[in-house]
Amino acid sequence: MGRSPCCADDANVKKGPWTPDEDQRLVDYINTTGHGSWRSLPKQAGLNRCGKSCRLRWTNYLRPDIKRGKFSEEEEKLIINLHSILGNKWSRIAAHLPGRTHNEIKNFWNTHVRRKLLNLGIDPYTHKPRTDLDHLLNITQLLCVAQLGNLTNPLDTVFKLHADAAQLAEAQLLQNLMQIMNTSQRNPYQLEGLVEQTPQNIPIHAGAVPQNQQILSNSFEQNENQLPGLVSISPETAQDSSTYEAWEKLLMEDEADGGASYWKEILE
DNA sequence: AAGCAAAGCAACCGCCGAAGT
DNA sequence: GACTTCGGCGGTTGCTTTGCT
C-alpha cells in the first residue's frame, strides 16, 4: 500500500538545512508541550516544515540526550560486532549505543568502517575476507612488484620485504583459489557452490550468541596472522562468472608470456 | 591561490508495518 | 476485512568541508 509522500499536499514547506531559529522553535515547542502528533506539530510550533522533517531534525540532532563528536574505539568495535550479527539494522544497532542515532551510525559505517574493512580485505557485508576480483588484483599487483624486485636486484634487502609480502599474498591467493576450485568442482565457472551466509540469514535467539559474533572482534588480528577462509563476494562487488573469466584470461596471458606458466605452477 | 577530488554529514525520499477507523 | 494515517527505518542525495596538486 505504502503512503503518499510526506507533505505532498503542501509544496510551500521549507526544505534543506535548518536555521538556528527553526531549531530553537522546535526545541522550545517540544520542551513545553512534547512532540505529540508530528504531522500537526509544525503548524502549532510555527514552523514551515513538514512533520517528518521536524521529527528527523529532533531525533537526529536536537534531542538533548544525543552524544555528538567522534566515535570511540569501543563504540566502533561494538558497531562492527553488532553489524556482523544484525546487518544494516541501524536502528537496532543504535539501540545498543546510548546517545547515538541510527543516522549517525549509518554515516559512520559508510564513511569510516566500511572503507576500513575493505582496506583490510574484509567484506563489510559478510564480515569475512573478500575474494572479489578487485581485491585479488591488489594481491597480484603486490606479487608483480615483488617479482620485479627479484629480477633487478635479488640481494637487496628492500626487495626482501617485497618478497615476504609476496609470499604472504601468494599463500592467501593460493588458498582462495583452492577453495574456489573445491566449491565448484563440477563446473569451475559456476558460482552456486559458494554458500553465502549474510548476517540477515542468521537467526538470532535470545541468549544464544551466533557463532560469527566473535568474527569481527578478532578479525583484524586474524587477518594479520592467519589465512582466512573463503566466503562469497558481496552483492555490491559481485561479478558472477566474470571473476573466473578474468582468472582464465590471467592464466592464458601468463602462459603466452613465458612458456612455463607461473600461475599454472602455483595451481598445480 | 586556485582548482579539483574525496570525505563527511545532514537531510530527503520512499517503503513498510502497526494502529486506528 | 479494507482502507487510512502515522511513525519509523534504510537507502540515497547533495551540500559543505578538507586535503591534495
PDB file of C-alpha atoms (C1' of nucleotides) in Angstrom:
ATOM      1  CA  MET A   1       0.000   0.000   0.000  1.00  0.00           C
ATOM      2  CA  GLY A   2       2.656   2.457   1.046  1.00  0.00           C
ATOM      3  CA  ARG A   3       1.783   6.042   1.652  1.00  0.00           C
ATOM      4  CA  SER A   4       1.805   9.296  -0.190  1.00  0.00           C
ATOM      5  CA  PRO A   5       4.954  11.410   0.057  1.00  0.00           C
ATOM      6  CA  CYS A   6       5.076  13.434   3.212  1.00  0.00           C
ATOM      7  CA  CYS A   7       3.638  16.926   2.808  1.00  0.00           C
ATOM      8  CA  ALA A   8       2.996  16.355  -0.886  1.00  0.00           C
ATOM      9  CA  ASP A   9      -0.129  18.418  -0.492  1.00  0.00           C
ATOM     10  CA  ASP A  10       1.861  21.400   0.641  1.00  0.00           C
ATOM     11  CA  ALA A  11       4.503  22.416  -1.840  1.00  0.00           C
ATOM     12  CA  ASN A  12       5.393  25.520   0.161  1.00  0.00           C
ATOM     13  CA  VAL A  13       7.025  23.751   3.084  1.00  0.00           C
ATOM     14  CA  LYS A  14      10.649  24.623   3.507  1.00  0.00           C
ATOM     15  CA  LYS A  15      13.316  22.048   2.794  1.00  0.00           C
ATOM     16  CA  GLY A  16      17.047  21.920   3.277  1.00  0.00           C
ATOM     17  CA  PRO A  17      19.240  22.842   6.213  1.00  0.00           C
ATOM     18  CA  TRP A  18      17.624  24.045   9.411  1.00  0.00           C
ATOM     19  CA  THR A  19      18.343  27.528  10.706  1.00  0.00           C
ATOM     20  CA  PRO A  20      19.201  28.144  14.373  1.00  0.00           C
ATOM     21  CA  ASP A  21      15.875  29.956  14.716  1.00  0.00           C
ATOM     22  CA  GLU A  22      13.933  26.939  13.441  1.00  0.00           C
ATOM     23  CA  ASP A  23      15.889  24.685  15.772  1.00  0.00           C
ATOM     24  CA  GLN A  24      15.047  26.916  18.707  1.00  0.00           C
ATOM     25  CA  ARG A  25      11.354  26.947  17.853  1.00  0.00           C
ATOM     26  CA  LEU A  26      11.250  23.196  17.591  1.00  0.00           C
ATOM     27  CA  VAL A  27      13.164  22.656  20.826  1.00  0.00           C
ATOM     28  CA  ASP A  28      11.040  25.184  22.701  1.00  0.00           C
ATOM     29  CA  TYR A  29       7.823  23.640  21.481  1.00  0.00           C
ATOM     30  CA  ILE A  30       8.794  20.066  22.297  1.00  0.00           C
ATOM     31  CA  ASN A  31      10.208  21.050  25.679  1.00  0.00           C
ATOM     32  CA  THR A  32       6.968  22.745  26.688  1.00  0.00           C
ATOM     33  CA  THR A  33       4.313  20.523  25.122  1.00  0.00           C
ATOM     34  CA  GLY A  34       6.040  17.406  23.846  1.00  0.00           C
ATOM     35  CA  HIS A  35       6.005  16.492  20.196  1.00  0.00           C
ATOM     36  CA  GLY A  36       2.537  14.915  20.159  1.00  0.00           C
ATOM     37  CA  SER A  37       1.491  14.344  16.593  1.00  0.00           C
ATOM     38  CA  TRP A  38       4.382  15.088  14.294  1.00  0.00           C
ATOM     39  CA  ARG A  39       2.056  15.968  11.459  1.00  0.00           C
ATOM     40  CA  SER A  40       0.345  18.727  13.366  1.00  0.00           C
ATOM     41  CA  LEU A  41       3.485  19.896  15.179  1.00  0.00           C
ATOM     42  CA  PRO A  42       4.892  22.277  12.548  1.00  0.00           C
ATOM     43  CA  LYS A  43       1.741  24.372  12.441  1.00  0.00           C
ATOM     44  CA  GLN A  44       1.466  24.551  16.197  1.00  0.00           C
ATOM     45  CA  ALA A  45       5.143  25.361  16.594  1.00  0.00           C
ATOM     46  CA  GLY A  46       5.051  27.979  13.874  1.00  0.00           C
ATOM     47  CA  LEU A  47       7.366  26.111  11.557  1.00  0.00           C
ATOM     48  CA  ASN A  48       7.060  25.976   7.808  1.00  0.00           C
ATOM     49  CA  ARG A  49       8.319  22.419   7.703  1.00  0.00           C
ATOM     50  CA  CYS A  50       6.698  19.058   7.249  1.00  0.00           C
ATOM     51  CA  GLY A  51       6.204  16.908  10.322  1.00  0.00           C
ATOM     52  CA  LYS A  52       8.547  14.290   9.063  1.00  0.00           C
ATOM     53  CA  SER A  53      11.315  16.821   8.688  1.00  0.00           C
ATOM     54  CA  CYS A  54      10.689  18.032  12.254  1.00  0.00           C
ATOM     55  CA  ARG A  55      10.788  14.508  13.616  1.00  0.00           C
ATOM     56  CA  LEU A  56      14.017  13.804  11.784  1.00  0.00           C
ATOM     57  CA  ARG A  57      15.619  17.006  12.985  1.00  0.00           C
ATOM     58  CA  TRP A  58      14.619  16.268  16.551  1.00  0.00           C
ATOM     59  CA  THR A  59      15.614  12.614  16.639  1.00  0.00           C
ATOM     60  CA  ASN A  60      18.854  13.037  14.730  1.00  0.00           C
ATOM     61  CA  TYR A  61      20.109  16.330  16.001  1.00  0.00           C
ATOM     62  CA  LEU A  62      18.203  18.249  18.636  1.00  0.00           C
ATOM     63  CA  ARG A  63      17.318  15.587  21.182  1.00  0.00           C
ATOM     64  CA  PRO A  64      19.057  16.504  24.439  1.00  0.00           C
ATOM     65  CA  ASP A  65      20.418  13.009  25.034  1.00  0.00           C
ATOM     66  CA  ILE A  66      22.335  12.898  21.783  1.00  0.00           C
ATOM     67  CA  LYS A  67      26.033  12.340  22.119  1.00  0.00           C
ATOM     68  CA  ARG A  68      27.926  14.223  19.473  1.00  0.00           C
ATOM     69  CA  GLY A  69      31.523  14.006  18.361  1.00  0.00           C
ATOM     70  CA  LYS A  70      33.839  11.254  17.302  1.00  0.00           C
ATOM     71  CA  PHE A  71      33.061   7.611  17.882  1.00  0.00           C
ATOM     72  CA  SER A  72      35.326   5.958  20.403  1.00  0.00           C
ATOM     73  CA  GLU A  73      37.201   2.772  19.614  1.00  0.00           C
ATOM     74  CA  GLU A  74      34.866   0.847  21.900  1.00  0.00           C
ATOM     75  CA  GLU A  75      31.883   2.203  20.033  1.00  0.00           C
ATOM     76  CA  GLU A  76      33.456   1.305  16.729  1.00  0.00           C
ATOM     77  CA  LYS A  77      34.138  -2.246  17.837  1.00  0.00           C
ATOM     78  CA  LEU A  78      30.612  -2.558  19.144  1.00  0.00           C
ATOM     79  CA  ILE A  79      29.173  -1.294  15.888  1.00  0.00           C
ATOM     80  CA  ILE A  80      31.225  -3.755  13.873  1.00  0.00           C
ATOM     81  CA  ASN A  81      30.229  -6.605  16.143  1.00  0.00           C
ATOM     82  CA  LEU A  82      26.571  -5.690  16.075  1.00  0.00           C
ATOM     83  CA  HIS A  83      26.653  -5.225  12.324  1.00  0.00           C
ATOM     84  CA  SER A  84      28.096  -8.689  11.897  1.00  0.00           C
ATOM     85  CA  ILE A  85      25.045 -10.010  13.728  1.00  0.00           C
ATOM     86  CA  LEU A  86      22.290  -7.642  12.688  1.00  0.00           C
ATOM     87  CA  GLY A  87      23.374  -6.412   9.285  1.00  0.00           C
ATOM     88  CA  ASN A  88      22.170  -2.985   8.192  1.00  0.00           C
ATOM     89  CA  LYS A  89      19.651  -2.713  11.020  1.00  0.00           C
ATOM     90  CA  TRP A  90      20.918   0.691  12.040  1.00  0.00           C
ATOM     91  CA  SER A  91      18.206   1.494  14.494  1.00  0.00           C
ATOM     92  CA  ARG A  92      18.722  -1.793  16.291  1.00  0.00           C
ATOM     93  CA  ILE A  93      22.432  -1.129  16.395  1.00  0.00           C
ATOM     94  CA  ALA A  94      21.753   2.399  17.642  1.00  0.00           C
ATOM     95  CA  ALA A  95      19.687   0.952  20.466  1.00  0.00           C
ATOM     96  CA  HIS A  96      22.904  -0.500  21.880  1.00  0.00           C
ATOM     97  CA  LEU A  97      24.768   2.787  21.686  1.00  0.00           C
ATOM     98  CA  PRO A  98      23.205   5.323  24.022  1.00  0.00           C
ATOM     99  CA  GLY A  99      23.208   8.829  22.606  1.00  0.00           C
ATOM    100  CA  ARG A 100      23.926   7.747  19.062  1.00  0.00           C
ATOM    101  CA  THR A 101      21.334   7.942  16.311  1.00  0.00           C
ATOM    102  CA  HIS A 102      20.829   5.385  13.602  1.00  0.00           C
ATOM    103  CA  ASN A 103      21.617   8.060  11.036  1.00  0.00           C
ATOM    104  CA  GLU A 104      24.907   8.880  12.679  1.00  0.00           C
ATOM    105  CA  ILE A 105      25.869   5.223  12.900  1.00  0.00           C
ATOM    106  CA  LYS A 106      24.860   4.641   9.314  1.00  0.00           C
ATOM    107  CA  ASN A 107      27.009   7.560   8.162  1.00  0.00           C
ATOM    108  CA  PHE A 108      29.882   6.435  10.324  1.00  0.00           C
ATOM    109  CA  TRP A 109      29.647   2.971   8.859  1.00  0.00           C
ATOM    110  CA  ASN A 110      29.505   4.156   5.266  1.00  0.00           C
ATOM    111  CA  THR A 111      32.326   6.659   5.572  1.00  0.00           C
ATOM    112  CA  HIS A 112      34.738   5.068   8.041  1.00  0.00           C
ATOM    113  CA  VAL A 113      34.139   1.460   8.969  1.00  0.00           C
ATOM    114  CA  ARG A 114      33.152   0.186   5.570  1.00  0.00           C
ATOM    115  CA  ARG A 115      36.293   1.567   3.955  1.00  0.00           C
ATOM    116  CA  LYS A 116      38.436   0.367   6.791  1.00  0.00           C
ATOM    117  CA  LEU A 117      37.163  -3.181   6.431  1.00  0.00           C
ATOM    118  CA  LEU A 118      37.572  -3.083   2.668  1.00  0.00           C
ATOM    119  CA  ASN A 119      41.165  -1.938   3.058  1.00  0.00           C
ATOM    120  CA  LEU A 120      41.758  -4.855   5.382  1.00  0.00           C
ATOM    121  CA  GLY A 121      40.362  -7.187   2.774  1.00  0.00           C
ATOM    122  CA  ILE A 122      37.214  -7.866   4.748  1.00  0.00           C
ATOM    123  CA  ASP A 123      33.845  -7.849   3.095  1.00  0.00           C
ATOM    124  CA  PRO A 124      31.720  -5.328   5.044  1.00  0.00           C
ATOM    125  CA  TYR A 125      28.575  -7.311   4.217  1.00  0.00           C
ATOM    126  CA  THR A 126      29.678 -10.757   5.269  1.00  0.00           C
ATOM    127  CA  HIS A 127      32.438  -9.669   7.673  1.00  0.00           C
ATOM    128  CA  LYS A 128      34.649 -12.264   6.129  1.00  0.00           C
ATOM    129  CA  PRO A 129      37.672 -11.957   3.866  1.00  0.00           C
ATOM    130  CA  ARG A 130      36.957 -10.775   0.369  1.00  0.00           C
ATOM    131  CA  THR A 131      37.501 -12.894  -2.730  1.00  0.00           C
ATOM    132  CA  ASP A 132      36.292 -10.491  -5.373  1.00  0.00           C
ATOM    133  CA  LEU A 133      38.495  -9.689  -8.321  1.00  0.00           C
ATOM    134  CA  ASP A 134      39.437  -6.155  -7.315  1.00  0.00           C
ATOM    135  CA  HIS A 135      40.886  -7.383  -4.078  1.00  0.00           C
ATOM    136  CA  LEU A 136      42.662 -10.265  -5.719  1.00  0.00           C
ATOM    137  CA  LEU A 137      44.117  -7.909  -8.290  1.00  0.00           C
ATOM    138  CA  ASN A 138      45.689  -5.912  -5.494  1.00  0.00           C
ATOM    139  CA  ILE A 139      47.378  -9.052  -4.371  1.00  0.00           C
ATOM    140  CA  THR A 140      48.584  -9.798  -7.873  1.00  0.00           C
ATOM    141  CA  GLN A 141      49.946  -6.276  -8.130  1.00  0.00           C
ATOM    142  CA  LEU A 142      51.874  -6.899  -4.952  1.00  0.00           C
ATOM    143  CA  LEU A 143      53.191 -10.091  -6.462  1.00  0.00           C
ATOM    144  CA  CYS A 144      54.250  -8.270  -9.615  1.00  0.00           C
ATOM    145  CA  VAL A 145      56.213  -5.721  -7.627  1.00  0.00           C
ATOM    146  CA  ALA A 146      57.909  -8.481  -5.727  1.00  0.00           C
ATOM    147  CA  GLN A 147      58.759 -10.354  -8.915  1.00  0.00           C
ATOM    148  CA  LEU A 148      60.183  -7.213 -10.440  1.00  0.00           C
ATOM    149  CA  GLY A 149      62.302  -6.654  -7.383  1.00  0.00           C
ATOM    150  CA  ASN A 150      63.718 -10.132  -7.549  1.00  0.00           C
ATOM    151  CA  LEU A 151      64.697  -9.645 -11.167  1.00  0.00           C
ATOM    152  CA  THR A 152      66.514  -6.354 -10.718  1.00  0.00           C
ATOM    153  CA  ASN A 153      68.409  -6.987  -7.522  1.00  0.00           C
ATOM    154  CA  PRO A 154      67.645 -10.188  -5.666  1.00  0.00           C
ATOM    155  CA  LEU A 155      70.024  -9.470  -2.794  1.00  0.00           C
ATOM    156  CA  ASP A 156      68.681  -6.093  -1.937  1.00  0.00           C
ATOM    157  CA  THR A 157      67.047  -6.078   1.480  1.00  0.00           C
ATOM    158  CA  VAL A 158      64.355  -3.752   0.283  1.00  0.00           C
ATOM    159  CA  PHE A 159      63.191  -6.351  -2.112  1.00  0.00           C
ATOM    160  CA  LYS A 160      63.296  -8.971   0.566  1.00  0.00           C
ATOM    161  CA  LEU A 161      60.423  -7.159   2.133  1.00  0.00           C
ATOM    162  CA  HIS A 162      58.586  -7.311  -1.134  1.00  0.00           C
ATOM    163  CA  ALA A 163      59.279 -10.990  -1.313  1.00  0.00           C
ATOM    164  CA  ASP A 164      57.936 -11.561   2.177  1.00  0.00           C
ATOM    165  CA  ALA A 165      54.791  -9.714   1.316  1.00  0.00           C
ATOM    166  CA  ALA A 166      54.562 -11.655  -1.883  1.00  0.00           C
ATOM    167  CA  GLN A 167      54.847 -14.953  -0.063  1.00  0.00           C
ATOM    168  CA  LEU A 168      52.013 -13.995   2.182  1.00  0.00           C
ATOM    169  CA  ALA A 169      49.877 -12.780  -0.670  1.00  0.00           C
ATOM    170  CA  GLU A 170      50.705 -15.833  -2.700  1.00  0.00           C
ATOM    171  CA  ALA A 171      49.668 -18.128   0.095  1.00  0.00           C
ATOM    172  CA  GLN A 172      46.419 -16.331   0.567  1.00  0.00           C
ATOM    173  CA  LEU A 173      45.742 -16.304  -3.135  1.00  0.00           C
ATOM    174  CA  LEU A 174      46.539 -19.963  -3.408  1.00  0.00           C
ATOM    175  CA  GLN A 175      44.186 -20.828  -0.615  1.00  0.00           C
ATOM    176  CA  ASN A 176      41.434 -18.785  -2.166  1.00  0.00           C
ATOM    177  CA  LEU A 177      41.924 -20.462  -5.493  1.00  0.00           C
ATOM    178  CA  MET A 178      41.941 -23.907  -3.933  1.00  0.00           C
ATOM    179  CA  GLN A 179      38.703 -23.191  -2.201  1.00  0.00           C
ATOM    180  CA  ILE A 180      37.129 -21.763  -5.307  1.00  0.00           C
ATOM    181  CA  MET A 181      38.025 -24.939  -7.135  1.00  0.00           C
ATOM    182  CA  ASN A 182      36.809 -27.121  -4.302  1.00  0.00           C
ATOM    183  CA  THR A 183      33.481 -25.394  -4.072  1.00  0.00           C
ATOM    184  CA  SER A 184      32.821 -25.502  -7.781  1.00  0.00           C
ATOM    185  CA  GLN A 185      34.363 -28.758  -8.863  1.00  0.00           C
ATOM    186  CA  ARG A 186      31.583 -29.740 -11.185  1.00  0.00           C
ATOM    187  CA  ASN A 187      31.945 -26.545 -13.151  1.00  0.00           C
ATOM    188  CA  PRO A 188      34.691 -24.056 -12.360  1.00  0.00           C
ATOM    189  CA  TYR A 189      32.583 -21.243 -13.764  1.00  0.00           C
ATOM    190  CA  GLN A 190      29.657 -21.983 -11.517  1.00  0.00           C
ATOM    191  CA  LEU A 191      29.054 -19.762  -8.537  1.00  0.00           C
ATOM    192  CA  GLU A 192      26.227 -21.659  -6.930  1.00  0.00           C
ATOM    193  CA  GLY A 193      28.687 -23.648  -4.896  1.00  0.00           C
ATOM    194  CA  LEU A 194      29.618 -20.617  -2.897  1.00  0.00           C
ATOM    195  CA  VAL A 195      27.379 -20.516   0.095  1.00  0.00           C
ATOM    196  CA  GLU A 196      26.552 -17.013   1.090  1.00  0.00           C
ATOM    197  CA  GLN A 197      25.726 -16.502   4.718  1.00  0.00           C
ATOM    198  CA  THR A 198      24.673 -12.957   5.194  1.00  0.00           C
ATOM    199  CA  PRO A 199      24.072 -11.609   8.655  1.00  0.00           C
ATOM    200  CA  GLN A 200      20.396 -11.342   7.788  1.00  0.00           C
ATOM    201  CA  ASN A 201      20.225 -15.085   7.309  1.00  0.00           C
ATOM    202  CA  ILE A 202      21.477 -15.819  10.755  1.00  0.00           C
ATOM    203  CA  PRO A 203      18.695 -16.437  13.236  1.00  0.00           C
ATOM    204  CA  ILE A 204      19.028 -14.553  16.470  1.00  0.00           C
ATOM    205  CA  HIS A 205      17.759 -16.197  19.615  1.00  0.00           C
ATOM    206  CA  ALA A 206      17.676 -14.597  22.994  1.00  0.00           C
ATOM    207  CA  GLY A 207      20.668 -15.731  24.964  1.00  0.00           C
ATOM    208  CA  ALA A 208      22.177 -17.624  22.108  1.00  0.00           C
ATOM    209  CA  VAL A 209      25.210 -15.927  20.668  1.00  0.00           C
ATOM    210  CA  PRO A 210      25.675 -16.671  16.995  1.00  0.00           C
ATOM    211  CA  GLN A 211      28.952 -18.296  16.170  1.00  0.00           C
ATOM    212  CA  ASN A 212      30.056 -15.489  13.939  1.00  0.00           C
ATOM    213  CA  GLN A 213      29.583 -12.916  16.642  1.00  0.00           C
ATOM    214  CA  GLN A 214      33.217 -13.270  17.516  1.00  0.00           C
ATOM    215  CA  ILE A 215      34.408 -12.907  13.994  1.00  0.00           C
ATOM    216  CA  LEU A 216      34.927  -9.214  13.939  1.00  0.00           C
ATOM    217  CA  SER A 217      36.237  -8.800  17.400  1.00  0.00           C
ATOM    218  CA  ASN A 218      39.385 -10.541  16.365  1.00  0.00           C
ATOM    219  CA  SER A 219      39.258 -10.321  12.619  1.00  0.00           C
ATOM    220  CA  PHE A 220      41.980  -7.722  12.483  1.00  0.00           C
ATOM    221  CA  GLU A 221      44.394  -9.970  14.255  1.00  0.00           C
ATOM    222  CA  GLN A 222      43.146 -12.881  12.269  1.00  0.00           C
ATOM    223  CA  ASN A 223      43.806 -11.035   9.080  1.00  0.00           C
ATOM    224  CA  GLU A 224      47.353 -10.345  10.077  1.00  0.00           C
ATOM    225  CA  ASN A 225      48.380 -13.723  11.331  1.00  0.00           C
ATOM    226  CA  GLN A 226      46.500 -16.370   9.517  1.00  0.00           C
ATOM    227  CA  LEU A 227      44.860 -17.123   6.286  1.00  0.00           C
ATOM    228  CA  PRO A 228      41.165 -16.530   6.398  1.00  0.00           C
ATOM    229  CA  GLY A 229      38.543 -18.787   4.973  1.00  0.00           C
ATOM    230  CA  LEU A 230      36.709 -18.202   1.778  1.00  0.00           C
ATOM    231  CA  VAL A 231      33.348 -16.550   1.514  1.00  0.00           C
ATOM    232  CA  SER A 232      31.371 -15.420  -1.426  1.00  0.00           C
ATOM    233  CA  ILE A 233      31.747 -11.942  -2.703  1.00  0.00           C
ATOM    234  CA  SER A 234      29.439  -9.209  -1.578  1.00  0.00           C
ATOM    235  CA  PRO A 235      26.402  -8.238  -3.632  1.00  0.00           C
ATOM    236  CA  GLU A 236      27.883  -4.893  -4.474  1.00  0.00           C
ATOM    237  CA  THR A 237      31.070  -6.378  -5.826  1.00  0.00           C
ATOM    238  CA  ALA A 238      29.559  -9.478  -7.297  1.00  0.00           C
ATOM    239  CA  GLN A 239      30.873 -10.102 -10.757  1.00  0.00           C
ATOM    240  CA  ASP A 240      29.500 -13.612 -11.248  1.00  0.00           C
ATOM    241  CA  SER A 241      31.411 -15.563 -13.843  1.00  0.00           C
ATOM    242  CA  SER A 242      33.480 -12.560 -14.874  1.00  0.00           C
ATOM    243  CA  THR A 243      35.722 -13.251 -11.909  1.00  0.00           C
ATOM    244  CA  TYR A 244      36.526 -16.626 -13.325  1.00  0.00           C
ATOM    245  CA  GLU A 245      36.809 -15.299 -16.813  1.00  0.00           C
ATOM    246  CA  ALA A 246      39.368 -12.832 -15.556  1.00  0.00           C
ATOM    247  CA  TRP A 247      41.294 -15.647 -13.966  1.00  0.00           C
ATOM    248  CA  GLU A 248      41.171 -17.636 -17.147  1.00  0.00           C
ATOM    249  CA  LYS A 249      42.469 -14.592 -19.016  1.00  0.00           C
ATOM    250  CA  LEU A 250      45.259 -14.154 -16.480  1.00  0.00           C
ATOM    251  CA  LEU A 251      46.287 -17.761 -16.867  1.00  0.00           C
ATOM    252  CA  MET A 252      46.234 -17.555 -20.641  1.00  0.00           C
ATOM    253  CA  GLU A 253      48.256 -14.337 -20.720  1.00  0.00           C
ATOM    254  CA  ASP A 254      50.708 -15.775 -18.283  1.00  0.00           C
ATOM    255  CA  GLU A 255      51.153 -18.821 -20.425  1.00  0.00           C
ATOM    256  CA  ALA A 256      51.591 -16.752 -23.567  1.00  0.00           C
ATOM    257  CA  ASP A 257      54.230 -14.588 -21.899  1.00  0.00           C
ATOM    258  CA  GLY A 258      56.666 -17.062 -20.571  1.00  0.00           C
ATOM    259  CA  GLY A 259      56.099 -20.600 -21.752  1.00  0.00           C
ATOM    260  CA  ALA A 260      56.338 -22.111 -18.265  1.00  0.00           C
ATOM    261  CA  SER A 261      53.263 -20.658 -16.605  1.00  0.00           C
ATOM    262  CA  TYR A 262      53.819 -19.059 -13.242  1.00  0.00           C
ATOM    263  CA  TRP A 263      50.176 -19.252 -12.276  1.00  0.00           C
ATOM    264  CA  LYS A 264      49.746 -22.732 -13.574  1.00  0.00           C
ATOM    265  CA  GLU A 265      52.691 -23.700 -11.450  1.00  0.00           C
ATOM    266  CA  ILE A 266      51.063 -22.269  -8.372  1.00  0.00           C
ATOM    267  CA  LEU A 267      47.806 -24.009  -9.124  1.00  0.00           C
ATOM    268  CA  GLU A 268      49.458 -27.313  -9.756  1.00  0.00           C
TER     269      GLU A 268
ATOM    270  C1'  DA B   1      45.994  30.959  -4.514  1.00  0.00           C
ATOM    271  C1'  DA B   2      43.032  28.241  -7.419  1.00  0.00           C
ATOM    272  C1'  DG B   3      41.031  24.126  -8.937  1.00  0.00           C
ATOM    273  C1'  DC B   4      39.772  19.588  -8.225  1.00  0.00           C
ATOM    274  C1'  DA B   5      38.611  15.269  -5.830  1.00  0.00           C
ATOM    275  C1'  DA B   6      37.463  12.821  -1.839  1.00  0.00           C
ATOM    276  C1'  DA B   7      35.401  12.578   2.559  1.00  0.00           C
ATOM    277  C1'  DG B   8      31.908  13.777   5.886  1.00  0.00           C
ATOM    278  C1'  DC B   9      27.433  14.602   7.165  1.00  0.00           C
ATOM    279  C1'  DA B  10      22.628  16.485   7.336  1.00  0.00           C
ATOM    280  C1'  DA B  11      18.531  15.892   5.231  1.00  0.00           C
ATOM    281  C1'  DC B  12      15.290  13.873   1.982  1.00  0.00           C
ATOM    282  C1'  DC B  13      12.717  10.038  -0.193  1.00  0.00           C
ATOM    283  C1'  DG B  14      10.012   6.134  -0.453  1.00  0.00           C
ATOM    284  C1'  DC B  15       8.675   1.934   1.600  1.00  0.00           C
ATOM    285  C1'  DC B  16       6.916  -0.855   5.486  1.00  0.00           C
ATOM    286  C1'  DG B  17       4.304  -2.267   9.457  1.00  0.00           C
ATOM    287  C1'  DA B  18       1.397  -1.046  13.327  1.00  0.00           C
ATOM    288  C1'  DA B  19      -2.527   1.184  14.917  1.00  0.00           C
ATOM    289  C1'  DG B  20      -6.775   3.345  14.248  1.00  0.00           C
ATOM    290  C1'  DT B  21     -11.322   3.907  11.865  1.00  0.00           C
TER     291       DT B  21
ATOM    292  C1'  DG C   1     -11.533  -7.063   6.179  1.00  0.00           C
ATOM    293  C1'  DA C   2     -10.433  -2.827   3.735  1.00  0.00           C
ATOM    294  C1'  DC C   3      -8.596   1.366   3.999  1.00  0.00           C
ATOM    295  C1'  DT C   4      -6.086   5.403   6.031  1.00  0.00           C
ATOM    296  C1'  DT C   5      -2.807   7.576   8.941  1.00  0.00           C
ATOM    297  C1'  DC C   6       1.343   7.785  11.216  1.00  0.00           C
ATOM    298  C1'  DG C   7       5.939   6.823  12.950  1.00  0.00           C
ATOM    299  C1'  DG C   8       9.983   4.565  11.875  1.00  0.00           C
ATOM    300  C1'  DC C   9      13.572   2.774   9.042  1.00  0.00           C
ATOM    301  C1'  DG C  10      17.162   2.165   5.442  1.00  0.00           C
ATOM    302  C1'  DG C  11      18.937   3.928   1.207  1.00  0.00           C
ATOM    303  C1'  DT C  12      20.360   7.776  -1.200  1.00  0.00           C
ATOM    304  C1'  DT C  13      21.357  12.516  -2.414  1.00  0.00           C
ATOM    305  C1'  DG C  14      23.623  16.680  -2.432  1.00  0.00           C
ATOM    306  C1'  DC C  15      25.869  20.353   0.053  1.00  0.00           C
ATOM    307  C1'  DT C  16      29.940  21.566   2.798  1.00  0.00           C
ATOM    308  C1'  DT C  17      34.476  20.829   4.349  1.00  0.00           C
ATOM    309  C1'  DT C  18      39.013  19.126   3.916  1.00  0.00           C
ATOM    310  C1'  DG C  19      43.100  17.659   1.611  1.00  0.00           C
ATOM    311  C1'  DC C  20      45.908  17.411  -2.323  1.00  0.00           C
ATOM    312  C1'  DT C  21      48.116  19.035  -6.637  1.00  0.00           C
TER     313       DT C  21
END
